[in-house]
Amino acid sequence: MWTGRGVAPGAGPGVAGRSFGGRLHYLDSIRIALSALVILHHAAQPYGPVDWWYVEGEPKARWIEDFAVLNAPFKMSLFFLIAAYFLPAAVDRRHERPYLGPRLRKLGGPILIGFFLVIPVLMFAYYRAFRGYGPIGFGDYYANVYLGAGEEPAGWSGPIWPDRQFGHLWFIQHLLVYSLLYLAWRAVADRVRVRRGEEALPGVRDVPERVGGLAVLGFAAVVAVGTALLRVRYAVDEWMPVAEIIQTEPADLAQHVPFVVAGVLAYRRGWLETLPARVGYGWLAAATVLSVGYVAFRSDLTGFFELSGANAGQFAWAGYETVLCVGFALGMLVLFRDHVRGTGRAQRAAADATFAIYLVHLPIVVGLQYLMRDAPFGASGRFPLVAASAFVLSVGAALLLRRTPLVRAVL
């Protein structure tokens, strides 16, 4: 499992959604929907999927596992695309306002708080509830087991030693890395432009560049081939530390990095405005058909698909998952773009708080899952209760935290 707010500056008259620095309301709505899907996904973890989670021994339901499998491929990729869409504008303004310091504070601060304060509490609760190594105080656990100052116990149950991890904060880590890489690239590119006597800032095209079905198909091919190649070596749900601190699932990098690049280019070239509805809906239809097919023929498909290795099953799953990833992402972009005309005050506040919602939701979800352990009903009853309660509480906590000036500066 270890598993922005932005305003696009004006690009000249006549460019839908970009004129006069207008707010892209449909992206606000997508961010709220993606936040809900992330909460749903983590709420489902103990009740369906078989991978590691902070709460064990819960009843399982096959439909919840199916939901988790089909929900997994696209939501974080689309989150990366939307975040990257607003990245060029923020870097463009670095000559008028600081960029690096606020970015490090906004992303680095929550990472450190989560790693040193939030995740240790979750892992300590897991240690006490699901490991048979005897009683231990939090201070002893924190130093010797979480940070790894002590020796690894015989027959350690894992999932890793020591227990230190970043949990859901891997997404924030990757956002920070991609932001810094883009900033470095822009600094070099601006120097080259200045030496050539060109304008330092590339700006936004007055007339958006049209993007068609062949371009989307090529993009999907890059994602599919990259995913298949990475998974020859790295299995799904296999996590590793890059540079010792960047928590990474290599198997999914080919689904995330291309979406980051696409988000940056989409801002410069206006692709979100010109993406034909028929292309988006076509890919959405394909993803929906494959999702229905997965549920209908689950036993046969899961017996054939593989999560790693140089084999037909792995290559087939990489392609299958790519259609889900690209199809649902493009479908949401087109559907919300064409049918969401505006947002109310409450929706805008929730959209502005999506970063905070993402940060605070995990301890809320896990806490509710612990509370539900003795509930007199099975997985199909616990999952929706946890999911609905966690969404309401996460949004409420995020909005409340953002009313505090010190916290608002980070969240």
GROMACS .gro file of C-alpha atoms in nm:
model
  411
    1MET     CA    1   0.000   0.000   0.000
    2TRP     CA    2   0.249   0.259   0.106
    3THR     CA    3   0.040   0.358  -0.104
    4GLY     CA    4  -0.350   2.374  -0.614
    5ARG     CA    5  -0.527   2.587  -0.598
    6GLY     CA    6  -0.436   2.769  -0.917
    7VAL     CA    7  -0.553   3.044  -1.142
    8ALA     CA    8  -0.445   3.037  -1.502
    9PRO     CA    9  -0.325   3.377  -1.616
   10GLY     CA   10  -0.494   3.531  -1.916
   11ALA     CA   11  -0.387   3.407  -2.254
   12GLY     CA   12  -0.565   3.664  -2.461
   13PRO     CA   13  -0.932   3.698  -2.549
   14GLY     CA   14  -1.133   3.409  -2.678
   15VAL     CA   15  -0.951   3.128  -2.498
   16ALA     CA   16  -1.216   2.941  -2.304
   17GLY     CA   17  -1.149   2.914  -1.932
   18ARG     CA   18  -0.820   3.111  -1.955
   19SER     CA   19  -0.929   3.465  -2.024
   20PHE     CA   20  -0.882   3.733  -1.758
   21GLY     CA   21  -0.717   3.488  -1.520
   22GLY     CA   22  -1.049   3.309  -1.473
   23ARG     CA   23  -1.080   3.022  -1.232
   24LEU     CA   24  -1.129   2.680  -1.388
   25HIS     CA   25  -1.430   2.568  -1.189
   26TYR     CA   26  -1.445   2.221  -1.335
   27LEU     CA   27  -1.094   2.147  -1.210
   28ASP     CA   28  -1.213   2.246  -0.863
   29SER     CA   29  -1.492   1.991  -0.892
   30ILE     CA   30  -1.254   1.722  -1.019
   31ARG     CA   31  -1.021   1.778  -0.726
   32ILE     CA   32  -1.309   1.733  -0.482
   33ALA     CA   33  -1.415   1.414  -0.662
   34LEU     CA   34  -1.060   1.279  -0.660
   35SER     CA   35  -1.029   1.354  -0.288
   36ALA     CA   36  -1.345   1.151  -0.232
   37LEU     CA   37  -1.205   0.864  -0.440
   38VAL     CA   38  -0.880   0.864  -0.241
   39ILE     CA   39  -1.076   0.846   0.084
   40LEU     CA   40  -1.294   0.569  -0.061
   41HIS     CA   41  -0.986   0.376  -0.169
   42HIS     CA   42  -0.824   0.389   0.174
   43ALA     CA   43  -1.154   0.317   0.345
   44ALA     CA   44  -1.177   0.000   0.133
   45GLN     CA   45  -0.830  -0.131   0.217
   46PRO     CA   46  -0.910  -0.364   0.509
   47TYR     CA   47  -1.239  -0.486   0.359
   48GLY     CA   48  -1.134  -0.604   0.013
   49PRO     CA   49  -0.771  -0.588  -0.106
   50VAL     CA   50  -0.518  -0.837   0.027
   51ASP     CA   51  -0.222  -0.598   0.047
   52TRP     CA   52  -0.088  -0.462   0.377
   53TRP     CA   53  -0.289  -0.207   0.571
   54TYR     CA   54  -0.288  -0.044   0.914
   55VAL     CA   55  -0.589  -0.252   1.029
   56GLU     CA   56  -0.598  -0.630   0.986
   57GLY     CA   57  -0.837  -0.917   1.039
   58GLU     CA   58  -1.142  -0.745   0.896
   59PRO     CA   59  -1.417  -0.924   0.700
   60LYS     CA   60  -1.374  -0.911   0.321
   61ALA     CA   61  -1.612  -0.856   0.030
   62ARG     CA   62  -1.523  -0.927  -0.331
   63TRP     CA   63  -1.704  -0.622  -0.468
   64ILE     CA   64  -1.492  -0.399  -0.245
   65GLU     CA   65  -1.175  -0.557  -0.381
   66ASP     CA   66  -1.304  -0.505  -0.736
   67PHE     CA   67  -1.372  -0.140  -0.657
   68ALA     CA   68  -1.020  -0.092  -0.520
   69VAL     CA   69  -0.861  -0.257  -0.825
   70LEU     CA   70  -1.059  -0.046  -1.074
   71ASN     CA   71  -1.028   0.275  -0.873
   72ALA     CA   72  -0.651   0.251  -0.831
   73PRO     CA   73  -0.508   0.318  -1.180
   74PHE     CA   74  -0.624   0.671  -1.260
   75LYS     CA   75  -0.698   0.890  -0.959
   76MET     CA   76  -0.339   0.973  -0.860
   77SER     CA   77  -0.233   1.018  -1.224
   78LEU     CA   78  -0.511   1.273  -1.272
   79PHE     CA   79  -0.416   1.442  -0.945
   80PHE     CA   80  -0.060   1.475  -1.080
   81LEU     CA   81  -0.186   1.618  -1.411
   82ILE     CA   82  -0.396   1.884  -1.239
   83ALA     CA   83  -0.115   1.979  -1.001
   84ALA     CA   84   0.130   2.001  -1.294
   85TYR     CA   85  -0.118   2.214  -1.492
   86PHE     CA   86  -0.080   2.494  -1.238
   87LEU     CA   87   0.295   2.451  -1.195
   88PRO     CA   88   0.414   2.668  -1.492
   89ALA     CA   89   0.208   2.968  -1.379
   90ALA     CA   90   0.353   2.947  -1.028
   91VAL     CA   91   0.709   2.926  -1.162
   92ASP     CA   92   0.640   3.210  -1.409
   93ARG     CA   93   0.564   3.434  -1.113
   94ARG     CA   94   0.887   3.355  -0.931
   95HIS     CA   95   1.037   3.686  -1.048
   96GLU     CA   96   0.750   3.869  -0.877
   97ARG     CA   97   0.710   3.652  -0.567
   98PRO     CA   98   0.928   3.379  -0.410
   99TYR     CA   99   0.863   3.026  -0.531
  100LEU     CA  100   1.121   2.791  -0.384
  101GLY     CA  101   1.083   2.885  -0.017
  102PRO     CA  102   0.701   2.873  -0.009
  103ARG     CA  103   0.702   2.549  -0.209
  104LEU     CA  104   0.942   2.382   0.033
  105ARG     CA  105   0.732   2.503   0.325
  106LYS     CA  106   0.399   2.399   0.173
  107LEU     CA  107   0.514   2.051   0.069
  108GLY     CA  108   0.814   1.982   0.291
  109GLY     CA  109   0.646   2.091   0.614
  110PRO     CA  110   0.357   1.844   0.596
  111ILE     CA  111   0.596   1.565   0.493
  112LEU     CA  112   0.806   1.616   0.805
  113ILE     CA  113   0.504   1.652   1.034
  114GLY     CA  114   0.351   1.337   0.892
  115PHE     CA  115   0.671   1.134   0.910
  116PHE     CA  116   0.768   1.234   1.264
  117LEU     CA  117   0.424   1.273   1.427
  118VAL     CA  118   0.129   1.121   1.238
  119ILE     CA  119   0.259   0.798   1.083
  120PRO     CA  120   0.438   0.686   1.406
  121VAL     CA  121   0.105   0.695   1.592
  122LEU     CA  122  -0.061   0.480   1.324
  123MET     CA  123   0.227   0.233   1.322
  124PHE     CA  124   0.236   0.217   1.703
  125ALA     CA  125  -0.135   0.131   1.706
  126TYR     CA  126  -0.068  -0.139   1.446
  127TYR     CA  127   0.224  -0.274   1.652
  128ARG     CA  128   0.012  -0.298   1.967
  129ALA     CA  129  -0.294  -0.446   1.795
  130PHE     CA  130  -0.148  -0.691   1.544
  131ARG     CA  131   0.202  -0.793   1.657
  132GLY     CA  132   0.278  -1.035   1.937
  133TYR     CA  133   0.606  -0.888   2.062
  134GLY     CA  134   0.482  -0.795   2.408
  135PRO     CA  135   0.392  -0.460   2.565
  136ILE     CA  136   0.591  -0.152   2.473
  137GLY     CA  137   0.564   0.219   2.548
  138PHE     CA  138   0.533   0.477   2.273
  139GLY     CA  139   0.873   0.634   2.345
  140ASP     CA  140   1.047   0.297   2.332
  141TYR     CA  141   0.861   0.203   2.016
  142TYR     CA  142   0.932   0.539   1.851
  143ALA     CA  143   1.308   0.524   1.903
  144ASN     CA  144   1.379   0.154   1.865
  145VAL     CA  145   1.114   0.022   1.625
  146TYR     CA  146   0.991   0.318   1.421
  147LEU     CA  147   1.324   0.496   1.379
  148GLY     CA  148   1.520   0.170   1.398
  149ALA     CA  149   1.761   0.245   1.682
  150GLY     CA  150   1.705  -0.103   1.824
  151GLU     CA  151   1.770  -0.446   1.677
  152GLU     CA  152   1.523  -0.612   1.445
  153PRO     CA  153   1.323  -0.873   1.646
  154ALA     CA  154   1.348  -1.236   1.543
  155GLY     CA  155   1.071  -1.334   1.305
  156TRP     CA  156   0.981  -0.971   1.233
  157SER     CA  157   0.635  -0.958   1.076
  158GLY     CA  158   0.704  -0.654   0.859
  159PRO     CA  159   0.606  -0.517   0.621
  160ILE     CA  160   0.949  -0.348   0.649
  161TRP     CA  161   1.217  -0.291   0.910
  162PRO     CA  162   1.225  -0.044   1.071
  163ASP     CA  163   0.864   0.071   1.075
  164ARG     CA  164   0.941   0.423   0.951
  165GLN     CA  165   0.751   0.514   0.637
  166PHE     CA  166   0.577   0.810   0.477
  167GLY     CA  167   0.244   0.639   0.415
  168HIS     CA  168   0.015   0.842   0.189
  169LEU     CA  169   0.265   1.130   0.197
  170TRP     CA  170   0.452   0.968  -0.094
  171PHE     CA  171   0.228   1.175  -0.321
  172ILE     CA  172   0.341   1.500  -0.156
  173GLN     CA  173   0.703   1.386  -0.181
  174HIS     CA  174   0.669   1.326  -0.553
  175LEU     CA  175   0.496   1.660  -0.605
  176LEU     CA  176   0.790   1.830  -0.438
  177VAL     CA  177   1.043   1.640  -0.651
  178TYR     CA  178   0.858   1.718  -0.975
  179SER     CA  179   0.825   2.084  -0.875
  180LEU     CA  180   1.198   2.115  -0.807
  181LEU     CA  181   1.287   1.936  -1.132
  182TYR     CA  182   1.061   2.168  -1.330
  183LEU     CA  183   1.205   2.473  -1.156
  184ALA     CA  184   1.558   2.359  -1.241
  185TRP     CA  185   1.461   2.291  -1.603
  186ARG     CA  186   1.300   2.634  -1.635
  187ALA     CA  187   1.607   2.805  -1.492
  188VAL     CA  188   1.828   2.637  -1.753
  189ALA     CA  189   1.578   2.698  -2.035
  190ASP     CA  190   1.545   3.067  -1.943
  191ARG     CA  191   1.922   3.113  -1.952
  192VAL     CA  192   1.937   2.956  -2.296
  193ARG     CA  193   1.654   3.179  -2.420
  194VAL     CA  194   1.822   3.492  -2.286
  195ARG     CA  195   2.150   3.401  -2.455
  196ARG     CA  196   1.963   3.359  -2.781
  197GLY     CA  197   1.798   3.697  -2.737
  198GLU     CA  198   1.454   3.539  -2.695
  199GLU     CA  199   1.184   3.613  -2.442
  200ALA     CA  200   1.270   3.440  -2.115
  201LEU     CA  201   0.917   3.327  -2.038
  202PRO     CA  202   0.753   3.105  -2.300
  203GLY     CA  203   0.404   3.225  -2.205
  204VAL     CA  204   0.072   3.070  -2.298
  205ARG     CA  205  -0.042   3.034  -2.656
  206ASP     CA  206  -0.307   3.285  -2.761
  207VAL     CA  207  -0.463   3.018  -2.982
  208PRO     CA  208  -0.474   2.678  -2.808
  209GLU     CA  209  -0.311   2.391  -2.992
  210ARG     CA  210  -0.554   2.124  -3.101
  211VAL     CA  211  -0.500   1.778  -2.962
  212GLY     CA  212  -0.662   1.484  -3.137
  213GLY     CA  213  -0.726   1.116  -3.102
  214LEU     CA  214  -0.392   1.006  -3.250
  215ALA     CA  215  -0.200   1.219  -3.000
  216VAL     CA  216  -0.396   1.066  -2.712
  217LEU     CA  217  -0.337   0.718  -2.851
  218GLY     CA  218   0.036   0.790  -2.870
  219PHE     CA  219   0.032   0.915  -2.512
  220ALA     CA  220  -0.147   0.599  -2.398
  221ALA     CA  221   0.107   0.385  -2.586
  222VAL     CA  222   0.391   0.558  -2.399
  223VAL     CA  223   0.217   0.492  -2.066
  224ALA     CA  224   0.146   0.128  -2.154
  225VAL     CA  225   0.494   0.046  -2.283
  226GLY     CA  226   0.664   0.227  -1.995
  227THR     CA  227   0.444   0.051  -1.742
  228ALA     CA  228   0.508  -0.291  -1.895
  229LEU     CA  229   0.885  -0.235  -1.906
  230LEU     CA  230   0.904  -0.117  -1.545
  231ARG     CA  231   0.699  -0.411  -1.423
  232VAL     CA  232   0.936  -0.659  -1.579
  233ARG     CA  233   1.160  -0.569  -1.285
  234TYR     CA  234   0.928  -0.412  -1.026
  235ALA     CA  235   0.600  -0.566  -0.909
  236VAL     CA  236   0.286  -0.372  -0.825
  237ASP     CA  237   0.284  -0.275  -0.453
  238GLU     CA  238   0.662  -0.314  -0.431
  239TRP     CA  239   0.790   0.005  -0.269
  240MET     CA  240   1.146   0.128  -0.241
  241PRO     CA  241   1.322   0.439  -0.108
  242VAL     CA  242   1.482   0.654  -0.378
  243ALA     CA  243   1.777   0.847  -0.235
  244GLU     CA  244   1.680   0.676   0.093
  245ILE     CA  245   1.383   0.908   0.158
  246ILE     CA  246   1.158   0.933  -0.150
  247GLN     CA  247   0.901   0.656  -0.105
  248THR     CA  248   0.835   0.519  -0.452
  249GLU     CA  249   0.640   0.243  -0.621
  250PRO     CA  250   0.841   0.205  -0.945
  251ALA     CA  251   0.569  -0.004  -1.109
  252ASP     CA  252   0.343   0.303  -1.130
  253LEU     CA  253   0.596   0.569  -1.230
  254ALA     CA  254   0.512   0.533  -1.599
  255GLN     CA  255   0.151   0.619  -1.512
  256HIS     CA  256   0.247   0.926  -1.311
  257VAL     CA  257   0.541   1.096  -1.484
  258PRO     CA  258   0.375   1.120  -1.831
  259PHE     CA  259   0.071   1.281  -1.668
  260VAL     CA  260   0.296   1.539  -1.501
  261VAL     CA  261   0.454   1.624  -1.837
  262ALA     CA  262   0.111   1.633  -2.002
  263GLY     CA  263  -0.019   1.870  -1.735
  264VAL     CA  264   0.266   2.119  -1.790
  265LEU     CA  265   0.222   2.106  -2.168
  266ALA     CA  266  -0.156   2.127  -2.140
  267TYR     CA  267  -0.123   2.460  -1.960
  268ARG     CA  268   0.115   2.607  -2.217
  269ARG     CA  269  -0.069   2.475  -2.521
  270GLY     CA  270  -0.430   2.483  -2.412
  271TRP     CA  271  -0.492   2.111  -2.451
  272LEU     CA  272  -0.762   2.095  -2.186
  273GLU     CA  273  -0.971   2.334  -2.393
  274THR     CA  274  -0.919   2.163  -2.728
  275LEU     CA  275  -0.944   1.797  -2.625
  276PRO     CA  276  -1.243   1.677  -2.833
  277ALA     CA  277  -1.535   1.549  -2.630
  278ARG     CA  278  -1.569   1.247  -2.859
  279VAL     CA  279  -1.211   1.144  -2.778
  280GLY     CA  280  -1.261   1.179  -2.404
  281TYR     CA  281  -1.592   0.997  -2.407
  282GLY     CA  282  -1.453   0.728  -2.636
  283TRP     CA  283  -1.174   0.650  -2.391
  284LEU     CA  284  -1.421   0.670  -2.102
  285ALA     CA  285  -1.643   0.416  -2.278
  286ALA     CA  286  -1.346   0.185  -2.332
  287ALA     CA  287  -1.248   0.209  -1.964
  288THR     CA  288  -1.606   0.141  -1.858
  289VAL     CA  289  -1.634  -0.165  -2.082
  290LEU     CA  290  -1.307  -0.305  -1.947
  291SER     CA  291  -1.424  -0.240  -1.591
  292VAL     CA  292  -1.749  -0.427  -1.651
  293GLY     CA  293  -1.551  -0.705  -1.819
  294TYR     CA  294  -1.318  -0.730  -1.522
  295VAL     CA  295  -1.609  -0.774  -1.282
  296ALA     CA  296  -1.792  -1.017  -1.511
  297PHE     CA  297  -1.491  -1.237  -1.588
  298ARG     CA  298  -1.294  -1.176  -1.274
  299SER     CA  299  -1.184  -1.533  -1.208
  300ASP     CA  300  -1.054  -1.591  -1.560
  301LEU     CA  301  -0.884  -1.252  -1.586
  302THR     CA  302  -0.718  -1.256  -1.244
  303GLY     CA  303  -0.591  -1.604  -1.322
  304PHE     CA  304  -0.423  -1.472  -1.636
  305PHE     CA  305  -0.303  -1.126  -1.534
  306GLU     CA  306   0.033  -1.090  -1.362
  307LEU     CA  307   0.169  -0.798  -1.159
  308SER     CA  308   0.532  -0.839  -1.267
  309GLY     CA  309   0.767  -1.031  -1.494
  310ALA     CA  310   0.835  -1.061  -1.865
  311ASN     CA  311   0.523  -1.257  -1.954
  312ALA     CA  312   0.200  -1.219  -2.147
  313GLY     CA  313  -0.010  -1.178  -1.833
  314GLN     CA  314   0.193  -0.882  -1.709
  315PHE     CA  315   0.197  -0.711  -2.050
  316ALA     CA  316  -0.179  -0.764  -2.083
  317TRP     CA  317  -0.246  -0.614  -1.739
  318ALA     CA  318  -0.021  -0.315  -1.815
  319GLY     CA  319  -0.228  -0.246  -2.127
  320TYR     CA  320  -0.557  -0.312  -1.950
  321GLU     CA  321  -0.466  -0.079  -1.664
  322THR     CA  322  -0.348   0.190  -1.905
  323VAL     CA  323  -0.690   0.200  -2.071
  324LEU     CA  324  -0.849   0.238  -1.729
  325CYS     CA  325  -0.599   0.510  -1.633
  326VAL     CA  326  -0.622   0.717  -1.951
  327GLY     CA  327  -0.991   0.646  -2.008
  328PHE     CA  328  -1.123   0.750  -1.669
  329ALA     CA  329  -0.884   1.048  -1.647
  330LEU     CA  330  -0.981   1.189  -1.987
  331GLY     CA  331  -1.344   1.105  -1.928
  332MET     CA  332  -1.351   1.303  -1.605
  333LEU     CA  333  -1.173   1.599  -1.766
  334VAL     CA  334  -1.418   1.619  -2.056
  335LEU     CA  335  -1.728   1.540  -1.852
  336PHE     CA  336  -1.656   1.803  -1.588
  337ARG     CA  337  -1.527   2.057  -1.843
  338ASP     CA  338  -1.844   2.039  -2.051
  339HIS     CA  339  -2.101   2.013  -1.772
  340VAL     CA  340  -1.967   2.203  -1.469
  341ARG     CA  341  -2.033   2.571  -1.528
  342GLY     CA  342  -1.943   2.707  -1.188
  343THR     CA  343  -1.895   2.628  -0.822
  344GLY     CA  344  -2.057   2.762  -0.511
  345ARG     CA  345  -1.880   2.907  -0.212
  346ALA     CA  346  -1.877   2.576  -0.025
  347GLN     CA  347  -1.738   2.390  -0.327
  348ARG     CA  348  -1.463   2.647  -0.379
  349ALA     CA  349  -1.368   2.624  -0.011
  350ALA     CA  350  -1.353   2.244  -0.035
  351ALA     CA  351  -1.147   2.265  -0.356
  352ASP     CA  352  -0.902   2.503  -0.190
  353ALA     CA  353  -0.876   2.257   0.098
  354THR     CA  354  -0.808   1.944  -0.111
  355PHE     CA  355  -0.441   1.948  -0.013
  356ALA     CA  356  -0.538   1.964   0.354
  357ILE     CA  357  -0.803   1.695   0.305
  358TYR     CA  358  -0.543   1.465   0.156
  359LEU     CA  359  -0.307   1.522   0.447
  360VAL     CA  360  -0.555   1.468   0.731
  361HIS     CA  361  -0.776   1.194   0.590
  362LEU     CA  362  -0.555   0.892   0.663
  363PRO     CA  363  -0.555   0.903   1.046
  364ILE     CA  364  -0.930   0.973   1.033
  365VAL     CA  365  -0.991   0.673   0.806
  366VAL     CA  366  -0.775   0.440   1.013
  367GLY     CA  367  -0.929   0.563   1.339
  368LEU     CA  368  -1.278   0.491   1.207
  369GLN     CA  369  -1.168   0.146   1.091
  370TYR     CA  370  -1.050   0.069   1.444
  371LEU     CA  371  -1.384   0.188   1.583
  372MET     CA  372  -1.567  -0.041   1.341
  373ARG     CA  373  -1.377  -0.354   1.439
  374ASP     CA  374  -1.655  -0.475   1.671
  375ALA     CA  375  -1.946  -0.350   1.460
  376PRO     CA  376  -2.222  -0.614   1.422
  377PHE     CA  377  -2.209  -0.623   1.041
  378GLY     CA  378  -1.968  -0.727   0.770
  379ALA     CA  379  -1.745  -0.557   0.517
  380SER     CA  380  -2.034  -0.434   0.301
  381GLY     CA  381  -2.171  -0.242   0.597
  382ARG     CA  382  -1.844  -0.118   0.748
  383PHE     CA  383  -1.691   0.012   0.426
  384PRO     CA  384  -1.963   0.265   0.331
  385LEU     CA  385  -1.995   0.384   0.691
  386VAL     CA  386  -1.621   0.442   0.721
  387ALA     CA  387  -1.603   0.606   0.379
  388ALA     CA  388  -1.894   0.846   0.431
  389SER     CA  389  -1.791   0.941   0.784
  390ALA     CA  390  -1.427   0.985   0.683
  391PHE     CA  391  -1.516   1.215   0.395
  392VAL     CA  392  -1.733   1.440   0.612
  393LEU     CA  393  -1.481   1.448   0.897
  394SER     CA  394  -1.182   1.502   0.666
  395VAL     CA  395  -1.345   1.794   0.486
  396GLY     CA  396  -1.457   1.944   0.816
  397ALA     CA  397  -1.114   1.904   0.977
  398ALA     CA  398  -0.939   2.049   0.673
  399LEU     CA  399  -1.167   2.355   0.659
  400LEU     CA  400  -1.126   2.409   1.034
  401LEU     CA  401  -0.746   2.379   1.019
  402ARG     CA  402  -0.730   2.627   0.733
  403ARG     CA  403  -0.898   2.889   0.950
  404THR     CA  404  -0.582   2.898   1.163
  405PRO     CA  405  -0.338   3.148   1.004
  406LEU     CA  406  -0.025   2.947   1.089
  407VAL     CA  407  -0.170   2.624   0.949
  408ARG     CA  408  -0.322   2.803   0.649
  409ALA     CA  409   0.026   2.919   0.546
  410VAL     CA  410   0.118   2.554   0.493
  411LEU     CA  411  -0.215   2.401   0.393
   0.00000   0.00000   0.00000
